[in-house]
């Protein structure tokens, strides 16, 4: 079933049927002022933090899943009929109500047609501002004059701390006040401001107040009391004021508030009129007044919209491609990167699933997020990287989460058993990726403080990351799993050993040796390579199970991921990371990747392990809490799919990499949305596998490491345009029958036009490259040969050039 299509030209996903299988959402705003909005205008808003700055309310996990939101109700004042400008919440029958939603770059546009009235609502937050526009354009497409009344609606939180707001009602329902403060403006405030001063989060230590204003028409009524607007026994579908046809000009005094301004719109046949709501935080008499004075005209609102689009499109234009596969094009040209940028901004803190409780930067996730955004926003990536490096303790381990008020150098050391084993190993992916992208090799020499005390160069931080794991080895000479490795559900006991981290450490040692040589520190390179040799020996001694690598060794000696056990016999991560790290012999690589194909591949992606855990002890494998076939318990964990693609690419199998890529790619499901259910334009953390009763259903949209690895594996490995320290490697690995593809890529401030030709239909292998007509016999183009506007033609073929791959 299909509910919409990709409009790549406009950089929008267009939802043509509003009754999508789940709410399909988008993001507005920035990390200062953010918003989630769905195809039915559901959602919420937050200032700086989804948890601490939640000024607009959404009832999580409710029915429907996305209410309330940012609504316009329209009422025909003659017939008394009414509807909403988005299909929901009124939900008129779909044979009479047509609706289209365009989710774009930090804006959402919803049009509707009902009984001769066309409406268009457009929602966005201007760049750098802490308010939002809701613009409503109404057209009379019929032949008689119409008298309409429009009502806006949203629910302001009583308390910006979302838990206080929704749970501590004995406090939160007694503090809210709403009033009319100017002819077209409503003011909301919290009466008692003492509480907030005792809040721990200084980032949000603001006076909790909001305002809503109407522009383009006089306000003919209003409601600030939710009870007055909705009615004691009313609901969003049938609000009392809309049924009645007028607001009661209520001023909330305790209980709950709402943002309702009322405007009258008379339309001659063919006539269009526009009104707009401006809604923001701050005092109506100060910030509200100032904002409306400056931004309250349609001309200004148009300009702000243009600015917003330009800004986002310029980031997205850092990479675009035309390949024979439309789904890959949609991903690469807009949604893959947009998803990475949103995930980078909000980490795992605010969506229809994340209620803000995971505030701050989860360490390992945030380090990985760098990979997806380095090309588009190198400066922000650098700032984030430095912040993350400063969340590393001087012992080489990391804070689990970097909170908003984190200050480097002042952090108390966490207890030994709280360290995760993988956190800082992700730097060996992220830092080289960033340096190769920007060419800023000096970044390795930049001095960054540690979380607790002292400071070191980035290079020094990397060494500490290695030492952290090398100093915490188990009895078989593999890194201890500590609290957990990448897999939060793995609880091996502090001294249990993680093979996944062993592979990460191997990659780390290789990467460190390479950087050391480049910095002229040959002793350090020798040290890293000798540690790697020892590690390799231990891996080979203990971890090959005949057809695949084991998973882990628990503290009590139990081996996980071996053929002789029934649950979790094979684990995905250790197979693909044996390849990514270079630890697998060529023979092992082939064998274990075949095992992945045989035991873990499904039509919807690659399972994390198989068979699922049912009887295992929860102390060691807490994934047993999940239903079989979901999340870490033999589900398709989308975060890992990119690793499967990269491993097959390293194996030279472009057809299989493509097959894996397509199986888990959201866009693949655009025409069969009933299977995936979630948005076909963004990733989801997890997909139910064939061990479950609902294979293919995907959950936890938007915020996941899947965003980074999906985009990164396609752009840098499948299309193979991978920056190196000194040049640009062109090393695609594609479906063999592709004739080639074209890419426009921004690299080190140069716009490059790249064309890859595949006349002999190979999957991999570049025979020669021409740069502005000049041929070179290397698959890495030296940076000095490139200039802004350069044209690169890379020809694939059987007589492939060797690949000097300098970084992963
Ligand atoms: C979630 C967590 C991530 C973890 C993964 C596997 O995605 O955010 O940190 O690595 O689960 O357990």
Short mmCIF file of N, CA and C in Angstrom, two decimals, residues 259-389:
data_model
loop_
_atom_site.label_atom_id
_atom_site.label_comp_id
_atom_site.label_asym_id
_atom_site.label_seq_id
_atom_site.Cartn_x
_atom_site.Cartn_y
_atom_site.Cartn_z
N UNK A 259 -4.14 27.21 23.53
CA UNK A 259 -3.82 28.37 22.69
C UNK A 259 -4.87 28.53 21.61
N UNK A 260 -5.95 29.21 21.92
CA UNK A 260 -7.00 29.37 20.91
C UNK A 260 -7.28 30.83 20.60
N UNK A 261 -6.98 31.18 19.36
CA UNK A 261 -7.40 32.50 18.87
C UNK A 261 -8.46 32.23 17.81
N UNK A 262 -9.42 33.12 17.73
CA UNK A 262 -10.54 32.93 16.80
C UNK A 262 -10.51 34.06 15.77
N UNK A 263 -10.70 33.67 14.50
CA UNK A 263 -10.71 34.70 13.44
C UNK A 263 -11.84 34.41 12.46
N UNK A 264 -12.43 35.47 11.94
CA UNK A 264 -13.51 35.30 10.96
C UNK A 264 -12.99 35.53 9.56
N UNK A 265 -13.37 34.63 8.66
CA UNK A 265 -12.87 34.71 7.29
C UNK A 265 -14.05 34.63 6.34
N UNK A 266 -14.32 35.71 5.66
CA UNK A 266 -15.39 35.70 4.65
C UNK A 266 -14.76 35.61 3.28
N UNK A 267 -15.27 34.71 2.47
CA UNK A 267 -14.63 34.48 1.17
C UNK A 267 -15.64 34.51 0.03
N UNK A 268 -15.40 35.37 -0.95
CA UNK A 268 -16.19 35.33 -2.18
C UNK A 268 -15.72 34.13 -3.00
N UNK A 269 -16.50 33.70 -3.96
CA UNK A 269 -16.05 32.57 -4.79
C UNK A 269 -14.68 32.86 -5.39
N UNK A 270 -13.79 31.90 -5.30
CA UNK A 270 -12.44 32.05 -5.86
C UNK A 270 -11.48 32.85 -4.98
N UNK A 271 -11.98 33.40 -3.91
CA UNK A 271 -11.13 34.27 -3.09
C UNK A 271 -10.26 33.47 -2.10
N UNK A 272 -9.04 33.97 -1.86
CA UNK A 272 -8.13 33.36 -0.87
C UNK A 272 -7.81 34.39 0.21
N UNK A 273 -7.81 33.95 1.46
CA UNK A 273 -7.35 34.83 2.53
C UNK A 273 -6.37 34.08 3.41
N UNK A 274 -5.50 34.84 4.02
CA UNK A 274 -4.50 34.20 4.87
C UNK A 274 -4.48 34.83 6.25
N UNK A 275 -4.36 34.00 7.25
CA UNK A 275 -4.09 34.50 8.60
C UNK A 275 -2.88 33.76 9.11
N UNK A 276 -2.28 34.24 10.16
CA UNK A 276 -1.22 33.42 10.75
C UNK A 276 -1.15 33.60 12.25
N UNK A 277 -0.70 32.51 12.83
CA UNK A 277 -0.49 32.48 14.27
C UNK A 277 1.01 32.52 14.50
N UNK A 278 1.41 33.36 15.42
CA UNK A 278 2.80 33.34 15.86
C UNK A 278 2.75 32.86 17.30
N UNK A 279 3.61 31.94 17.64
CA UNK A 279 3.54 31.35 18.97
C UNK A 279 4.97 31.18 19.47
N UNK A 280 5.23 31.64 20.67
CA UNK A 280 6.61 31.52 21.11
C UNK A 280 6.71 31.51 22.61
N UNK A 281 7.93 31.46 23.06
CA UNK A 281 8.14 31.48 24.50
C UNK A 281 8.61 32.85 24.92
N UNK A 282 8.42 33.13 26.21
CA UNK A 282 8.76 34.45 26.73
C UNK A 282 7.47 35.16 27.13
N UNK A 283 7.64 36.35 27.62
CA UNK A 283 6.49 37.12 28.07
C UNK A 283 5.79 37.77 26.88
N UNK A 284 4.47 37.63 26.84
CA UNK A 284 3.71 38.22 25.73
C UNK A 284 3.97 39.72 25.62
N UNK A 285 4.10 40.36 26.77
CA UNK A 285 4.26 41.83 26.75
C UNK A 285 5.67 42.26 26.35
N UNK A 286 6.58 41.33 26.38
CA UNK A 286 7.97 41.69 26.03
C UNK A 286 8.35 40.97 24.73
N UNK A 287 8.67 39.67 24.86
CA UNK A 287 9.10 38.91 23.66
C UNK A 287 7.99 38.82 22.62
N UNK A 288 6.77 38.55 23.09
CA UNK A 288 5.65 38.41 22.17
C UNK A 288 5.46 39.68 21.37
N UNK A 289 5.40 40.80 22.08
CA UNK A 289 5.14 42.08 21.43
C UNK A 289 6.24 42.39 20.41
N UNK A 290 7.47 42.20 20.86
CA UNK A 290 8.62 42.48 19.99
C UNK A 290 8.61 41.59 18.74
N UNK A 291 8.31 40.33 18.95
CA UNK A 291 8.32 39.38 17.82
C UNK A 291 7.24 39.75 16.82
N UNK A 292 6.05 40.05 17.32
CA UNK A 292 4.96 40.37 16.39
C UNK A 292 5.29 41.66 15.62
N UNK A 293 5.87 42.63 16.32
CA UNK A 293 6.24 43.87 15.62
C UNK A 293 7.22 43.58 14.49
N UNK A 294 8.19 42.72 14.78
CA UNK A 294 9.22 42.48 13.76
C UNK A 294 8.81 41.43 12.72
N UNK A 295 8.14 40.39 13.16
CA UNK A 295 7.91 39.24 12.25
C UNK A 295 6.45 39.06 11.86
N UNK A 296 5.60 39.96 12.28
CA UNK A 296 4.17 39.73 12.15
C UNK A 296 3.54 40.06 10.81
N UNK A 297 4.33 40.22 9.76
CA UNK A 297 3.73 40.47 8.44
C UNK A 297 3.97 39.27 7.53
N UNK A 298 3.11 39.12 6.55
CA UNK A 298 3.27 37.99 5.63
C UNK A 298 4.57 38.09 4.84
N UNK A 299 4.95 39.33 4.49
CA UNK A 299 6.19 39.51 3.71
C UNK A 299 7.37 38.98 4.53
N UNK A 300 7.40 39.37 5.81
CA UNK A 300 8.51 38.93 6.64
C UNK A 300 8.48 37.40 6.82
N UNK A 301 7.28 36.90 7.00
CA UNK A 301 7.15 35.44 7.18
C UNK A 301 7.64 34.71 5.92
N UNK A 302 7.34 35.28 4.76
CA UNK A 302 7.83 34.68 3.50
C UNK A 302 9.36 34.70 3.45
N UNK A 303 9.90 35.84 3.82
CA UNK A 303 11.38 35.95 3.79
C UNK A 303 12.02 34.93 4.73
N UNK A 304 11.41 34.78 5.89
CA UNK A 304 11.96 33.84 6.87
C UNK A 304 11.88 32.40 6.33
N UNK A 305 10.82 32.14 5.60
CA UNK A 305 10.67 30.80 5.02
C UNK A 305 11.76 30.54 3.98
N UNK A 306 11.98 31.54 3.14
CA UNK A 306 13.03 31.41 2.11
C UNK A 306 14.39 31.15 2.75
N UNK A 307 14.65 31.92 3.80
CA UNK A 307 15.94 31.79 4.49
C UNK A 307 16.12 30.37 5.04
N UNK A 308 15.05 29.89 5.61
CA UNK A 308 15.07 28.56 6.23
C UNK A 308 15.39 27.49 5.18
N UNK A 309 14.69 27.59 4.06
CA UNK A 309 14.89 26.58 3.01
C UNK A 309 16.31 26.65 2.48
N UNK A 310 16.77 27.86 2.26
CA UNK A 310 18.12 28.02 1.70
C UNK A 310 19.16 27.38 2.62
N UNK A 311 18.99 27.66 3.88
CA UNK A 311 19.93 27.15 4.85
C UNK A 311 19.96 25.62 4.86
N UNK A 312 18.80 25.00 4.93
CA UNK A 312 18.74 23.54 4.97
C UNK A 312 19.19 22.94 3.65
N UNK A 313 18.74 23.53 2.55
CA UNK A 313 19.10 22.92 1.26
C UNK A 313 20.60 23.01 1.02
N UNK A 314 21.19 24.06 1.52
CA UNK A 314 22.63 24.16 1.29
C UNK A 314 23.37 23.05 2.06
N UNK A 315 22.88 22.69 3.23
CA UNK A 315 23.50 21.55 3.94
C UNK A 315 23.28 20.26 3.15
N UNK A 316 22.04 20.10 2.68
CA UNK A 316 21.72 18.85 1.98
C UNK A 316 22.44 18.74 0.65
N UNK A 317 22.79 19.88 0.08
CA UNK A 317 23.48 19.85 -1.21
C UNK A 317 24.94 19.45 -1.08
N UNK A 318 25.38 19.13 0.13
CA UNK A 318 26.77 18.68 0.27
C UNK A 318 26.98 17.35 -0.45
N UNK A 319 25.92 16.65 -0.72
CA UNK A 319 26.05 15.37 -1.44
C UNK A 319 24.74 15.09 -2.16
N UNK A 320 24.80 14.88 -3.46
CA UNK A 320 23.60 14.42 -4.14
C UNK A 320 24.01 13.44 -5.23
N UNK A 321 23.10 12.57 -5.59
CA UNK A 321 23.48 11.51 -6.53
C UNK A 321 22.33 11.17 -7.46
N UNK A 322 22.71 10.73 -8.64
CA UNK A 322 21.74 10.12 -9.55
C UNK A 322 22.25 8.71 -9.81
N UNK A 323 21.55 7.75 -9.27
CA UNK A 323 21.92 6.35 -9.49
C UNK A 323 20.74 5.67 -10.18
N UNK A 324 20.93 4.45 -10.66
CA UNK A 324 19.79 3.76 -11.28
C UNK A 324 18.70 3.38 -10.27
N UNK A 325 18.96 3.55 -9.00
CA UNK A 325 17.98 3.14 -8.00
C UNK A 325 17.34 4.36 -7.34
N UNK A 326 16.06 4.52 -7.60
CA UNK A 326 15.34 5.70 -7.08
C UNK A 326 15.34 5.74 -5.55
N UNK A 327 15.22 4.59 -4.92
CA UNK A 327 15.15 4.58 -3.45
C UNK A 327 16.46 5.08 -2.86
N UNK A 328 17.55 4.69 -3.50
CA UNK A 328 18.85 5.17 -3.03
C UNK A 328 18.96 6.67 -3.30
N UNK A 329 18.45 7.12 -4.43
CA UNK A 329 18.48 8.56 -4.72
C UNK A 329 17.71 9.36 -3.67
N UNK A 330 16.52 8.90 -3.29
CA UNK A 330 15.74 9.63 -2.29
C UNK A 330 16.52 9.72 -0.97
N UNK A 331 17.20 8.63 -0.68
CA UNK A 331 17.92 8.57 0.59
C UNK A 331 19.11 9.52 0.58
N UNK A 332 19.85 9.44 -0.52
CA UNK A 332 21.09 10.20 -0.58
C UNK A 332 20.81 11.70 -0.78
N UNK A 333 19.77 11.99 -1.54
CA UNK A 333 19.56 13.39 -1.90
C UNK A 333 18.85 14.21 -0.84
N UNK A 334 18.21 13.56 0.05
CA UNK A 334 17.51 14.34 1.05
C UNK A 334 17.42 13.61 2.39
N UNK A 335 16.71 12.49 2.40
CA UNK A 335 16.24 11.98 3.69
C UNK A 335 17.33 11.34 4.52
N UNK A 336 18.30 10.71 3.88
CA UNK A 336 19.37 10.08 4.64
C UNK A 336 20.14 11.10 5.45
N UNK A 337 20.50 12.17 4.78
CA UNK A 337 21.29 13.20 5.46
C UNK A 337 20.42 14.02 6.42
N UNK A 338 19.22 14.34 6.01
CA UNK A 338 18.32 15.10 6.88
C UNK A 338 18.10 14.33 8.19
N UNK A 339 17.92 13.04 8.05
CA UNK A 339 17.77 12.18 9.22
C UNK A 339 19.01 12.24 10.12
N UNK A 340 20.19 12.23 9.49
CA UNK A 340 21.44 12.33 10.27
C UNK A 340 21.51 13.67 11.00
N UNK A 341 21.12 14.73 10.31
CA UNK A 341 21.23 16.06 10.91
C UNK A 341 20.26 16.21 12.08
N UNK A 342 19.08 15.65 11.94
CA UNK A 342 18.10 15.73 13.03
C UNK A 342 18.58 14.88 14.21
N UNK A 343 19.11 13.73 13.90
CA UNK A 343 19.62 12.87 14.98
C UNK A 343 20.80 13.52 15.68
N UNK A 344 21.65 14.14 14.90
CA UNK A 344 22.80 14.86 15.47
C UNK A 344 22.28 15.95 16.41
N UNK A 345 21.24 16.66 15.98
CA UNK A 345 20.73 17.78 16.78
C UNK A 345 20.07 17.29 18.07
N UNK A 346 19.22 16.30 17.96
CA UNK A 346 18.40 15.93 19.12
C UNK A 346 18.86 14.68 19.82
N UNK A 347 19.95 14.09 19.34
CA UNK A 347 20.46 12.85 19.93
C UNK A 347 19.30 11.86 20.06
N UNK A 348 19.00 11.40 21.26
CA UNK A 348 17.90 10.43 21.38
C UNK A 348 16.85 11.00 22.32
N UNK A 349 16.60 12.32 22.17
CA UNK A 349 15.85 12.99 23.22
C UNK A 349 14.41 13.37 22.91
N UNK A 350 14.01 13.52 21.68
CA UNK A 350 12.65 14.03 21.47
C UNK A 350 12.07 13.50 20.17
N UNK A 351 11.02 12.74 20.30
CA UNK A 351 10.30 12.23 19.12
C UNK A 351 8.94 11.80 19.60
N UNK A 352 8.23 11.00 18.81
CA UNK A 352 6.95 10.49 19.31
C UNK A 352 7.18 9.33 20.27
N UNK A 353 8.43 8.87 20.33
CA UNK A 353 8.75 7.76 21.22
C UNK A 353 9.61 8.22 22.39
N UNK A 354 10.60 9.04 22.08
CA UNK A 354 11.44 9.56 23.15
C UNK A 354 10.77 10.78 23.76
N UNK A 355 10.42 10.64 25.01
CA UNK A 355 9.67 11.69 25.70
C UNK A 355 10.60 12.68 26.38
N UNK A 356 11.84 12.70 25.94
CA UNK A 356 12.78 13.66 26.52
C UNK A 356 13.57 13.09 27.67
N UNK A 357 13.24 11.88 28.08
CA UNK A 357 13.90 11.34 29.28
C UNK A 357 15.37 11.05 29.03
N UNK A 358 15.73 10.86 27.76
CA UNK A 358 17.15 10.63 27.45
C UNK A 358 17.78 11.95 27.06
N UNK A 359 17.75 12.88 27.95
CA UNK A 359 18.27 14.20 27.66
C UNK A 359 19.81 14.15 27.61
N UNK A 360 20.42 15.06 26.88
CA UNK A 360 21.88 15.08 26.82
C UNK A 360 22.38 14.19 25.69
N UNK A 361 23.70 14.03 25.66
CA UNK A 361 24.30 13.26 24.57
C UNK A 361 24.72 11.89 25.07
N UNK A 362 24.00 10.86 24.65
CA UNK A 362 24.43 9.50 24.97
C UNK A 362 25.78 9.31 24.29
N UNK A 363 26.76 8.82 25.04
CA UNK A 363 28.13 8.92 24.57
C UNK A 363 28.40 8.19 23.25
N UNK A 364 28.19 6.89 23.29
CA UNK A 364 28.58 6.13 22.09
C UNK A 364 27.75 6.53 20.87
N UNK A 365 26.47 6.79 21.12
CA UNK A 365 25.61 7.16 20.00
C UNK A 365 26.07 8.46 19.37
N UNK A 366 26.40 9.41 20.23
CA UNK A 366 26.76 10.73 19.72
C UNK A 366 28.09 10.70 18.97
N UNK A 367 29.02 9.87 19.44
CA UNK A 367 30.29 9.79 18.71
C UNK A 367 30.02 9.24 17.30
N UNK A 368 29.16 8.26 17.21
CA UNK A 368 28.86 7.69 15.88
C UNK A 368 28.10 8.69 15.00
N UNK A 369 27.29 9.52 15.63
CA UNK A 369 26.52 10.50 14.84
C UNK A 369 27.41 11.41 13.99
N UNK A 370 28.65 11.57 14.40
CA UNK A 370 29.58 12.44 13.67
C UNK A 370 29.78 11.96 12.22
N UNK A 371 29.77 10.65 12.05
CA UNK A 371 30.07 10.10 10.71
C UNK A 371 29.09 10.58 9.65
N UNK A 372 27.85 10.75 10.06
CA UNK A 372 26.84 11.13 9.08
C UNK A 372 26.85 12.59 8.70
N UNK A 373 27.41 13.45 9.55
CA UNK A 373 27.23 14.89 9.32
C UNK A 373 28.52 15.65 8.99
N UNK A 374 29.65 14.97 9.03
CA UNK A 374 30.92 15.69 8.87
C UNK A 374 31.02 16.47 7.56
N UNK A 375 30.43 15.92 6.49
CA UNK A 375 30.53 16.62 5.21
C UNK A 375 29.59 17.82 5.17
N UNK A 376 28.42 17.68 5.78
CA UNK A 376 27.40 18.73 5.66
C UNK A 376 27.65 19.88 6.62
N UNK A 377 28.06 19.57 7.85
CA UNK A 377 28.25 20.63 8.85
C UNK A 377 29.57 20.41 9.60
N UNK A 378 30.69 20.57 8.88
CA UNK A 378 31.98 20.23 9.50
C UNK A 378 32.27 21.01 10.79
N UNK A 379 31.82 22.25 10.82
CA UNK A 379 32.15 23.04 12.01
C UNK A 379 31.40 22.55 13.25
N UNK A 380 30.12 22.29 13.07
CA UNK A 380 29.35 21.75 14.20
C UNK A 380 29.87 20.37 14.60
N UNK A 381 30.28 19.61 13.58
CA UNK A 381 30.82 18.27 13.88
C UNK A 381 32.07 18.41 14.73
N UNK A 382 32.89 19.38 14.41
CA UNK A 382 34.13 19.58 15.17
C UNK A 382 33.82 19.98 16.62
N UNK A 383 32.89 20.92 16.77
CA UNK A 383 32.53 21.34 18.13
C UNK A 383 32.01 20.17 18.95
N UNK A 384 31.17 19.37 18.31
CA UNK A 384 30.60 18.22 19.03
C UNK A 384 31.68 17.21 19.39
N UNK A 385 32.58 16.99 18.43
CA UNK A 385 33.66 16.04 18.66
C UNK A 385 34.51 16.47 19.85
N UNK A 386 34.78 17.75 19.92
CA UNK A 386 35.60 18.27 21.02
C UNK A 386 34.83 18.10 22.34
N UNK A 387 33.55 18.37 22.31
CA UNK A 387 32.76 18.20 23.53
C UNK A 387 32.77 16.74 23.98
N UNK A 388 32.65 15.86 23.01
CA UNK A 388 32.65 14.43 23.35
C UNK A 388 34.01 13.99 23.87
N UNK A 389 35.07 14.49 23.23
CA UNK A 389 36.41 14.13 23.70
C UNK A 389 36.61 14.63 25.13
#
